[in-house]
Amino acid sequence: MPDGSRAASRERGRPLVSWLRDRHGDHAVSLSREQVYRLLGCFVISVMPQFGNIPLWLLLATAGLVLWRIQQERRESEPPSSVVKLLLGIGFLLGVYVDKGTLTGRDSGTALMVGLIAVKFLELRNRRDYMVLTFVIYFMSVTALLFEQSILVFIYVVICCGCLTVNLITLHSPGPDNTPARSAAQLAFRLIVQGLPLALVLFLFYPRINARYGFNLGSSTSGLPEKIRASSFDSLTEDGSMAFRADFPGGEMPPATSLYWRGFVLWDYNASTNEWQGTSPAQEWRDLTDTPANLVGGKRLLQRITLRAHSQRWLFALDYPAGSAWNGQGELGTGYVLQINRELHRKIQYLVTSLVDSHPLVQSPTMQRASLRIAADLIRPEVRQLAKELRGAGESDEKVVANMLAYYHKNGFEYTTKAENYGDDPLYEFLFVKRRGFCEHFASSFTVVMRLAGVPARVVAGYHGGEYNPYGNFIIVRQLNAHAWSEVFLKGKGWTRVDPTVMATVTHLPAPITPTARQAEPSNRISEALERKWTPDWLPPLAMEGRFRWQLVEEKWDQWVLSYTPELQSDILKDWHLERFSWEFFLLATIFVLFLTIMLVSRSFQRRSTSEEALLAVYADFCAALKNSGVPRYHWEGSTEYSQRAARILPAASKPILRFAREYALLRYGKIAYLEPALGPLREKVEAVREALTQAELHLNQ
Amino acid sequence: MKSLLEQTLDQINSVILGKRHTVRLTLCCLLARGHLLIEDVPGVGKTTLAHALAKSLGLSMRRIQFTSDLLPADIIGNSIFDRNEQKFVFHPGPLFAQMVLADEVNRASPKAQSALLEAMEERQVTIDGITHPLPQPFFVIATQNPLHQIGTYPLPESQLDRFLMRVELGFPDREAERGMLLGGDRHDLVRELNPILTMENLIKWQEQVRQVHVSEPILEYVLDLLEASRRNQPAGGGLSPRAGMALQRCAQAWALMEGRQMVYPEDIQAVASSVMSHRLGRSWSEAGEEGMTAAERLIRSVPVR
């Protein structure tokens, strides 16, 4: 018999290639039912966060295929023929194409992947398929981050990857009856933790693909509508999802009365449809008067805004933004509107300075014309009559504004969030019949009447108010804070904000219940009323606090992880003088690192012999323990036979002896890639045998 | 899967009493795609075993009684001129069955024996230049009577190597024999057996046998056994490389029957005696001591890894 060292050196000399070739035979080994079920489970949990993003028909079809696969497994029936699979695949392709209009991009890509993985499951028979599917599902679970990058989704994805890794480990352990689930989970955890530094380095330094090179990453579904008409805010009044978060690096908070987050300005009123629009002309029309220099009064305030993707071009800032947003991402346009040059498809963070409570003092003649333009003959005479009455005998513009507000007041106008039918002429209906509506009814009707009365006016859309988080000192603005208000140009004062919703109805709002004193101030009451709908007042203070704390965690996540944009990265690389390294350099570096990794991995396979020696040492321990109890091993005896004989002779310790032997035989003769993690538990089992033997001996002596 | 196998074994054991280990070895040999040689005196149930096995596995079975005047054509078939078609038509012999029982194979002339053995090895028959494949699966059980050797042609050792296993049935113990006397006629019992396995299952398992994992220590153990068998032997003595492969294949089949996907040293030892005894040279059998067979002595001389 060759001695141990010779065998060890033989083992050590085996190159990786031959090892891989040996492994190749594994691919034909059929899979156990549990393994298939586990992979199906991983698939289901990794699809779960995508439920909202995948068309319903595809989800149902996928569920059907998964059930079919389970049925196959239970009946041990044959997989469907390749024609069926091909047809299913083509069906999914066509379905997604019809549904989404394209096969590329985030939404169709993900949907297609889910469907095709389900088809692939139908032909899952051997280890090779299993490995392929596992890696595709790894990718699948990561795609959830293309839709949402919140910390919860991130944690969920990590958990999915953990499950898949546990699955891979159990696939490579000897048999379904011996899946040391706990040690597999421990090993998976260790692998993931060991991978963290590498992930961090890649995250910080590996150049990002700057997204959206003709690649549609999809769009968020909610946000301010581009046109404003009677029902355009309907969907937003109930929508508690976050629009953006603002914090104030300068340390100074804005007064609660000034929480008007300016979005965009609407210039054109279409009387026949009762629609406001005008963002697009505003782009072409650069008015040089709208510069920070023309703002008078107000207090300078720096904001940092983390804006969710909304698929549109505008950025938000407190009235009035006085400068470009950080990094030149947003430019100040006509009407003091911050715009970026492309649609926003991912979360961004920017710094912007506003002059809070300031006024733009002047306006150009073009703007004057635009803010008075109205097709008066398309408007009902009652409305025109109202405007005439407001002007009376040549009252000043200020007086006209006050009269209009008084009109709302006198006639008991009410703010409501319930959608109502306003008939053919919503403007007339609102002003003279219903007398209740959303903010856009107020802003729209007010602006129309102002223009009819000859006062330059425009509608501004944005957000109003927000939820103040006392722990993180930031404000969260949600979709339900969406708001529209008016601005009128008064001689000597410049553009002045008039919020008819608040000014006309303030007495009709119920007294707010406020978690913080800051929000108690009157002008915040609308958002307050909305806020209460979303956060019921019966919510206990502890939950309230938990919510605030969680928002804080999310804010840190945004600040430390999501705000690390490609732009910031390239800045950092420049700071470190790495900018001259092109992508070729990084490609070479990647190849080099991969090469190093393969070297290290092949070394670890050579290390297997040392862990094998450790395994034999544990076995020698076990034999020594039994020999001490009077049962030496014959050299021709295998471990199973020996332990069975020993268990018969030493019945008191039979259980631990057999347990050890079962485990040892699996490790020694089974198909195991990594022995090390199993050695610890095995040593414990030897200890258990020793203990049982000692106990038995004590018992005998007594 | 195990339950199906165990059911099959139980059914055969209900006919062949008291021979569980031998019956298990027989099935193991079949799963390992080898041919079986049963060497024993008449009347211990060799034929019954073959019948019960064929019946339980749902295989077609033919029996060839070997006699000294048997010709190769009697086994493999021959071409006869068909007057209507004006050409020679091949009429397959009894060899064309999934399970063939070659009874008293040592009674026939070497010519007839080698016709059988060649067909066994190649799993096909060539007549008049035309190759006829034998059915799948193809399993030969040959029996040989070790006594009354006058007028027989015992198979030479080189031919014995073609059989994957050699088993001996031996006399049943008293209890089993009692059961046999009490029970009904064996022929009737065999006739009543139902097929438990399908042919597809059998072929699938034969595939799976090759995939049972043979780890490095087991390979080394087999090599050690081969090396030990050749030590201190005259030239050409000891186990052949084919014997090593047979040992590995049988151990894989045995492990699969135990419901495992990997071979343990105990599997090697369980099949070693049947795989090695007819292959070990005369010098091993002659040095008998302590009532152990040659294979047992070989196993005891090699430490398990």
mmCIF file of C-alpha atoms in Angstrom, chain A residues 1-3 7 10-11 14 23 25-26 28-30 76 174-175 612 616 633 635-642 662 664-666 668-672, chain B residues 1 201 204 208 211-218 220-221 223-224 227 231 259-266 269 296 298-305:
data_model
loop_
_atom_site.group_PDB
_atom_site.id
_atom_site.type_symbol
_atom_site.label_atom_id
_atom_site.label_comp_id
_atom_site.label_asym_id
_atom_site.label_seq_id
_atom_site.Cartn_x
_atom_site.Cartn_y
_atom_site.Cartn_z
ATOM 1 C CA MET A 1 0.000 0.000 0.000
ATOM 2 C CA PRO A 2 1.425 3.403 -0.878
ATOM 3 C CA ASP A 3 1.964 5.501 2.217
ATOM 4 C CA ALA A 7 -1.012 9.669 -2.027
ATOM 5 C CA ARG A 10 -0.330 12.621 -6.070
ATOM 6 C CA GLU A 11 -3.404 14.537 -5.062
ATOM 7 C CA ARG A 14 -3.491 17.125 -9.897
ATOM 8 C CA ARG A 23 -16.454 16.932 -12.543
ATOM 9 C CA GLY A 25 -19.368 13.506 -15.340
ATOM 10 C CA ASP A 26 -21.523 15.050 -12.608
ATOM 11 C CA ALA A 28 -25.429 13.724 -16.043
ATOM 12 C CA VAL A 29 -26.424 12.891 -12.472
ATOM 13 C CA SER A 30 -30.131 13.249 -11.994
ATOM 14 C CA GLU A 76 -42.123 11.396 -12.320
ATOM 15 C CA PRO A 174 -23.358 14.279 -0.798
ATOM 16 C CA GLY A 175 -27.036 13.448 -0.681
ATOM 17 C CA GLU A 612 -8.388 15.286 3.739
ATOM 18 C CA LEU A 616 -8.383 11.102 8.407
ATOM 19 C CA ARG A 633 -10.439 -1.762 14.140
ATOM 20 C CA HIS A 635 -7.301 -2.882 9.068
ATOM 21 C CA TRP A 636 -9.512 -4.408 6.380
ATOM 22 C CA GLU A 637 -12.693 -3.056 7.940
ATOM 23 C CA GLY A 638 -14.491 -0.139 6.354
ATOM 24 C CA SER A 639 -15.803 2.597 8.593
ATOM 25 C CA THR A 640 -19.439 1.522 8.267
ATOM 26 C CA GLU A 641 -18.823 -2.127 9.044
ATOM 27 C CA TYR A 642 -16.491 -1.235 11.897
ATOM 28 C CA ARG A 662 -22.690 7.953 8.677
ATOM 29 C CA TYR A 664 -17.711 10.301 8.073
ATOM 30 C CA ALA A 665 -18.518 7.903 5.241
ATOM 31 C CA LEU A 666 -20.358 10.677 3.389
ATOM 32 C CA ARG A 668 -14.807 10.458 2.901
ATOM 33 C CA TYR A 669 -16.501 8.744 -0.007
ATOM 34 C CA GLY A 670 -19.097 11.280 -1.085
ATOM 35 C CA LYS A 671 -18.836 14.054 -3.600
ATOM 36 C CA ILE A 672 -17.770 17.062 -1.585
ATOM 37 C CA MET B 1 -36.783 3.673 -6.373
ATOM 38 C CA ASN B 201 -36.812 1.401 -15.345
ATOM 39 C CA LYS B 204 -32.602 3.827 -16.498
ATOM 40 C CA GLN B 208 -27.553 5.421 -13.129
ATOM 41 C CA GLN B 211 -23.090 7.738 -12.335
ATOM 42 C CA VAL B 212 -22.634 6.472 -8.819
ATOM 43 C CA HIS B 213 -19.719 8.396 -7.400
ATOM 44 C CA VAL B 214 -16.418 6.570 -6.958
ATOM 45 C CA SER B 215 -14.229 8.700 -4.753
ATOM 46 C CA GLU B 216 -10.470 8.880 -4.773
ATOM 47 C CA PRO B 217 -9.994 6.639 -1.685
ATOM 48 C CA ILE B 218 -12.227 3.970 -3.228
ATOM 49 C CA GLU B 220 -7.056 3.662 -4.451
ATOM 50 C CA TYR B 221 -8.611 0.787 -2.533
ATOM 51 C CA LEU B 223 -5.968 -0.455 -7.053
ATOM 52 C CA ASP B 224 -4.559 -1.770 -3.772
ATOM 53 C CA GLU B 227 -1.877 -4.890 -6.680
ATOM 54 C CA ARG B 231 1.961 -9.795 -5.457
ATOM 55 C CA GLY B 259 -29.913 3.609 -2.112
ATOM 56 C CA ARG B 260 -26.662 5.524 -2.229
ATOM 57 C CA GLN B 261 -25.025 7.721 -4.851
ATOM 58 C CA MET B 262 -21.487 6.881 -3.741
ATOM 59 C CA VAL B 263 -19.470 3.750 -3.250
ATOM 60 C CA TYR B 264 -18.355 2.697 0.226
ATOM 61 C CA PRO B 265 -15.546 0.183 0.839
ATOM 62 C CA GLU B 266 -18.235 -2.173 2.156
ATOM 63 C CA GLN B 269 -16.249 -6.073 -0.142
ATOM 64 C CA GLU B 296 -11.827 -13.258 1.521
ATOM 65 C CA LEU B 298 -7.280 -11.148 -0.412
ATOM 66 C CA ILE B 299 -9.634 -8.632 1.189
ATOM 67 C CA ARG B 300 -8.200 -9.260 4.620
ATOM 68 C CA SER B 301 -4.709 -8.610 3.340
ATOM 69 C CA VAL B 302 -5.521 -5.072 2.146
ATOM 70 C CA PRO B 303 -6.253 -2.194 4.545
ATOM 71 C CA VAL B 304 -9.283 -0.061 3.801
ATOM 72 C CA ARG B 305 -8.559 3.517 2.983
#
